[in-house]
Amino acid sequence: MQANSFKYTSMTYVAMDAGLRPVEVQRANVSWFDQDNGKLRIPMEDSAKNRENWNVVLKSETASILKKWIEETNSKGKYDGRDALWLTQYENRYDKDSYRRDVFRKIARQAGLDLENRDLVPYSIRHSTATSMAEEEGLAVAGQQVRHKSKQSTQKYEHSSDTRQQDAVNSID
């Protein structure tokens, strides 16, 4: 049944696109999802470390997966009358420990990732999102997507890749 569910897929895709913190996975609500525009609209009171509302863009594939998950929850009684986007088998919201143990580590193992010799944690998804966006689109876009208050917070995700270094060396006259 889990293999045919959009639950973990939606959690992973949304976390990757939005760079969600574990507490934001815990707080995530169906009402955040703007299906018409493919965005998450995270209210100030639910957004960790922030003092404003956030609009986070999702890839169209992610928005489609999330829509399918929300449709799937309509057949699951534990979601009746609740705005929670993801619930554990015990009908609770995921906290940082259950998200790490029950979702993140299971997916990492299934993907064949080495969990013994690496410190892979849910924040690794956030770090990867911010690093990729900073490299591809710049610090301003990365900072907005992962909801940083200051440029200094985003700067730690700016890394120099071999390709960028090679391009820089090749451009020297």
CSV table of C-alpha atoms in Angstrom, one decimal:
chain,number,residue,atom,x,y,z
A,1,MET,CA,0.0,0.0,0.0
A,2,GLN,CA,2.8,2.5,0.9
A,3,ALA,CA,4.4,1.9,-2.5
A,4,ASN,CA,1.2,2.9,-4.2
A,5,SER,CA,0.7,6.0,-2.1
A,6,PHE,CA,1.7,9.6,-2.9
A,7,LYS,CA,2.4,10.4,0.8
A,8,TYR,CA,6.2,10.0,0.9
A,9,THR,CA,6.6,11.1,-2.6
A,10,SER,CA,4.7,14.3,-1.9
A,11,MET,CA,6.6,14.9,1.3
A,12,THR,CA,10.0,14.5,-0.5
A,13,TYR,CA,9.2,16.5,-3.6
A,14,VAL,CA,7.7,19.4,-1.6
A,15,ALA,CA,10.6,19.4,0.9
A,16,MET,CA,13.0,19.5,-2.0
A,17,ASP,CA,11.3,22.3,-3.9
A,18,ALA,CA,10.5,24.4,-0.9
A,19,GLY,CA,13.6,23.5,1.2
A,20,LEU,CA,11.2,22.8,4.1
A,21,ARG,CA,12.6,22.6,7.6
A,22,PRO,CA,11.4,19.6,9.6
A,23,VAL,CA,9.1,21.8,11.7
A,24,GLU,CA,7.5,23.1,8.5
A,25,VAL,CA,6.8,19.5,7.4
A,26,GLN,CA,5.2,19.1,10.8
A,27,ARG,CA,3.1,22.3,10.5
A,28,ALA,CA,2.2,21.8,6.8
A,29,ASN,CA,-1.5,22.2,6.0
A,30,VAL,CA,-3.6,21.5,2.9
A,31,SER,CA,-4.7,25.1,3.0
A,32,TRP,CA,-1.1,26.2,2.2
A,33,PHE,CA,-1.3,24.7,-1.2
A,34,ASP,CA,-2.4,27.1,-4.0
A,35,GLN,CA,-3.3,24.5,-6.7
A,36,ASP,CA,-4.1,27.1,-9.3
A,37,ASN,CA,-0.6,28.7,-9.1
A,38,GLY,CA,1.5,25.8,-8.0
A,39,LYS,CA,2.7,27.5,-4.8
A,40,LEU,CA,2.8,26.9,-1.1
A,41,ARG,CA,1.5,30.0,0.8
A,42,ILE,CA,3.1,29.5,4.2
A,43,PRO,CA,1.5,31.8,6.8
A,44,MET,CA,3.7,33.8,9.1
A,45,GLU,CA,2.6,31.9,12.2
A,46,ASP,CA,3.6,28.6,10.6
A,47,SER,CA,6.8,29.6,9.0
A,48,ALA,CA,9.8,28.9,11.2
A,49,LYS,CA,12.2,31.7,12.0
A,50,ASN,CA,10.2,34.3,9.9
A,51,ARG,CA,8.1,37.3,10.5
A,52,GLU,CA,6.2,37.3,7.3
A,53,ASN,CA,4.0,35.2,5.0
A,54,TRP,CA,5.9,33.2,2.4
A,55,ASN,CA,5.0,32.2,-1.1
A,56,VAL,CA,7.1,29.3,-2.3
A,57,VAL,CA,7.0,28.1,-5.9
A,58,LEU,CA,6.8,24.4,-6.7
A,59,LYS,CA,7.7,22.6,-9.9
A,60,SER,CA,4.7,21.6,-11.9
A,61,GLU,CA,5.5,17.9,-11.3
A,62,THR,CA,5.6,18.5,-7.5
A,63,ALA,CA,2.3,20.4,-7.6
A,64,SER,CA,0.7,17.5,-9.5
A,65,ILE,CA,2.0,14.9,-7.0
A,66,LEU,CA,0.8,17.0,-4.1
A,67,LYS,CA,-2.6,17.4,-5.7
A,68,LYS,CA,-2.8,13.6,-6.1
A,69,TRP,CA,-1.8,13.1,-2.4
A,70,ILE,CA,-4.5,15.5,-1.3
A,71,GLU,CA,-7.0,13.6,-3.4
A,72,GLU,CA,-5.8,10.4,-1.8
A,73,THR,CA,-6.3,11.8,1.7
A,74,ASN,CA,-10.0,12.1,0.9
A,75,SER,CA,-10.3,8.3,1.2
A,76,LYS,CA,-8.4,8.2,4.5
A,77,GLY,CA,-10.6,8.7,7.6
A,78,LYS,CA,-7.8,10.1,9.7
A,79,TYR,CA,-7.7,13.2,7.6
A,80,ASP,CA,-11.4,13.9,7.8
A,81,GLY,CA,-12.0,17.4,9.2
A,82,ARG,CA,-8.2,18.1,9.5
A,83,ASP,CA,-6.1,20.5,7.6
A,84,ALA,CA,-2.9,18.6,8.2
A,85,LEU,CA,-1.0,17.7,5.0
A,86,TRP,CA,0.8,14.7,6.4
A,87,LEU,CA,-0.1,12.5,9.3
A,88,THR,CA,1.7,9.5,10.8
A,89,GLN,CA,0.1,6.1,11.1
A,90,TYR,CA,-0.9,7.1,14.6
A,91,GLU,CA,-2.8,10.2,13.3
A,92,ASN,CA,-0.3,12.7,14.6
A,93,ARG,CA,1.7,15.2,12.7
A,94,TYR,CA,5.3,14.3,12.0
A,95,ASP,CA,7.8,15.8,14.4
A,96,LYS,CA,11.5,16.1,13.6
A,97,ASP,CA,12.2,12.6,15.0
A,98,SER,CA,9.4,10.7,13.3
A,99,TYR,CA,10.1,12.6,10.0
A,100,ARG,CA,13.8,11.6,10.2
A,101,ARG,CA,13.2,8.0,11.3
A,102,ASP,CA,10.0,7.1,9.6
A,103,VAL,CA,10.3,8.9,6.3
A,104,PHE,CA,13.7,10.4,5.5
A,105,ARG,CA,15.8,7.4,6.6
A,106,LYS,CA,13.5,4.9,5.0
A,107,ILE,CA,13.7,6.8,1.7
A,108,ALA,CA,17.4,7.2,1.9
A,109,ARG,CA,17.9,3.4,2.5
A,110,GLN,CA,15.6,2.5,-0.4
A,111,ALA,CA,17.6,4.9,-2.6
A,112,GLY,CA,20.8,3.0,-1.5
A,113,LEU,CA,22.4,5.9,0.2
A,114,ASP,CA,25.1,5.2,2.7
A,115,LEU,CA,23.7,6.2,6.1
A,116,GLU,CA,26.5,4.8,8.2
A,117,ASN,CA,29.3,7.0,6.9
A,118,ARG,CA,27.4,10.2,6.2
A,119,ASP,CA,25.4,12.5,8.3
A,120,LEU,CA,22.3,12.6,6.3
A,121,VAL,CA,19.4,14.4,8.0
A,122,PRO,CA,16.2,16.0,6.7
A,123,TYR,CA,18.1,19.4,6.7
A,124,SER,CA,20.3,17.8,4.0
A,125,ILE,CA,17.3,18.3,1.6
A,126,ARG,CA,17.1,22.0,2.6
A,127,HIS,CA,20.8,22.4,2.2
A,128,SER,CA,20.8,20.8,-1.2
A,129,THR,CA,17.9,22.9,-2.4
A,130,ALA,CA,19.6,26.2,-1.3
A,131,THR,CA,23.0,25.2,-2.7
A,132,SER,CA,21.5,24.2,-6.1
A,133,MET,CA,19.4,27.3,-6.3
A,134,ALA,CA,22.3,29.6,-5.3
A,135,GLU,CA,24.5,28.1,-8.0
A,136,GLU,CA,21.9,28.1,-10.7
A,137,GLU,CA,19.9,31.2,-10.0
A,138,GLY,CA,21.8,33.3,-7.5
A,139,LEU,CA,21.6,34.0,-3.8
A,140,ALA,CA,18.5,36.2,-4.0
A,141,VAL,CA,16.4,33.5,-5.6
A,142,ALA,CA,17.8,30.8,-3.2
A,143,GLY,CA,17.2,33.0,-0.2
A,144,GLN,CA,13.6,33.7,-1.2
A,145,GLN,CA,12.8,30.1,-1.9
A,146,VAL,CA,14.2,28.8,1.4
A,147,ARG,CA,12.8,31.7,3.4
A,148,HIS,CA,16.0,33.3,4.8
A,149,LYS,CA,15.6,36.7,6.5
A,150,SER,CA,19.2,37.8,5.7
A,151,LYS,CA,21.6,37.5,2.8
A,152,GLN,CA,24.2,36.2,5.3
A,153,SER,CA,22.1,33.2,6.0
A,154,THR,CA,22.0,32.3,2.3
A,155,GLN,CA,25.7,33.0,1.6
A,156,LYS,CA,26.7,29.8,3.3
A,157,TYR,CA,25.0,27.9,0.5
A,158,GLU,CA,27.1,29.6,-2.2
A,159,HIS,CA,29.8,27.1,-3.2
A,160,SER,CA,32.2,27.2,-6.1
A,161,SER,CA,31.7,24.1,-8.3
A,162,ASP,CA,34.4,22.7,-10.6
A,163,THR,CA,32.4,23.7,-13.6
A,164,ARG,CA,32.1,27.3,-12.4
A,165,GLN,CA,35.8,27.4,-11.5
A,166,GLN,CA,36.7,26.0,-15.0
A,167,ASP,CA,34.4,28.6,-16.7
A,168,ALA,CA,36.2,31.4,-14.7
A,169,VAL,CA,39.6,30.1,-15.6
A,170,ASN,CA,38.7,29.8,-19.2
A,171,SER,CA,37.4,33.4,-19.3
A,172,ILE,CA,40.7,34.9,-18.2
A,173,ASP,CA,42.5,36.7,-21.1
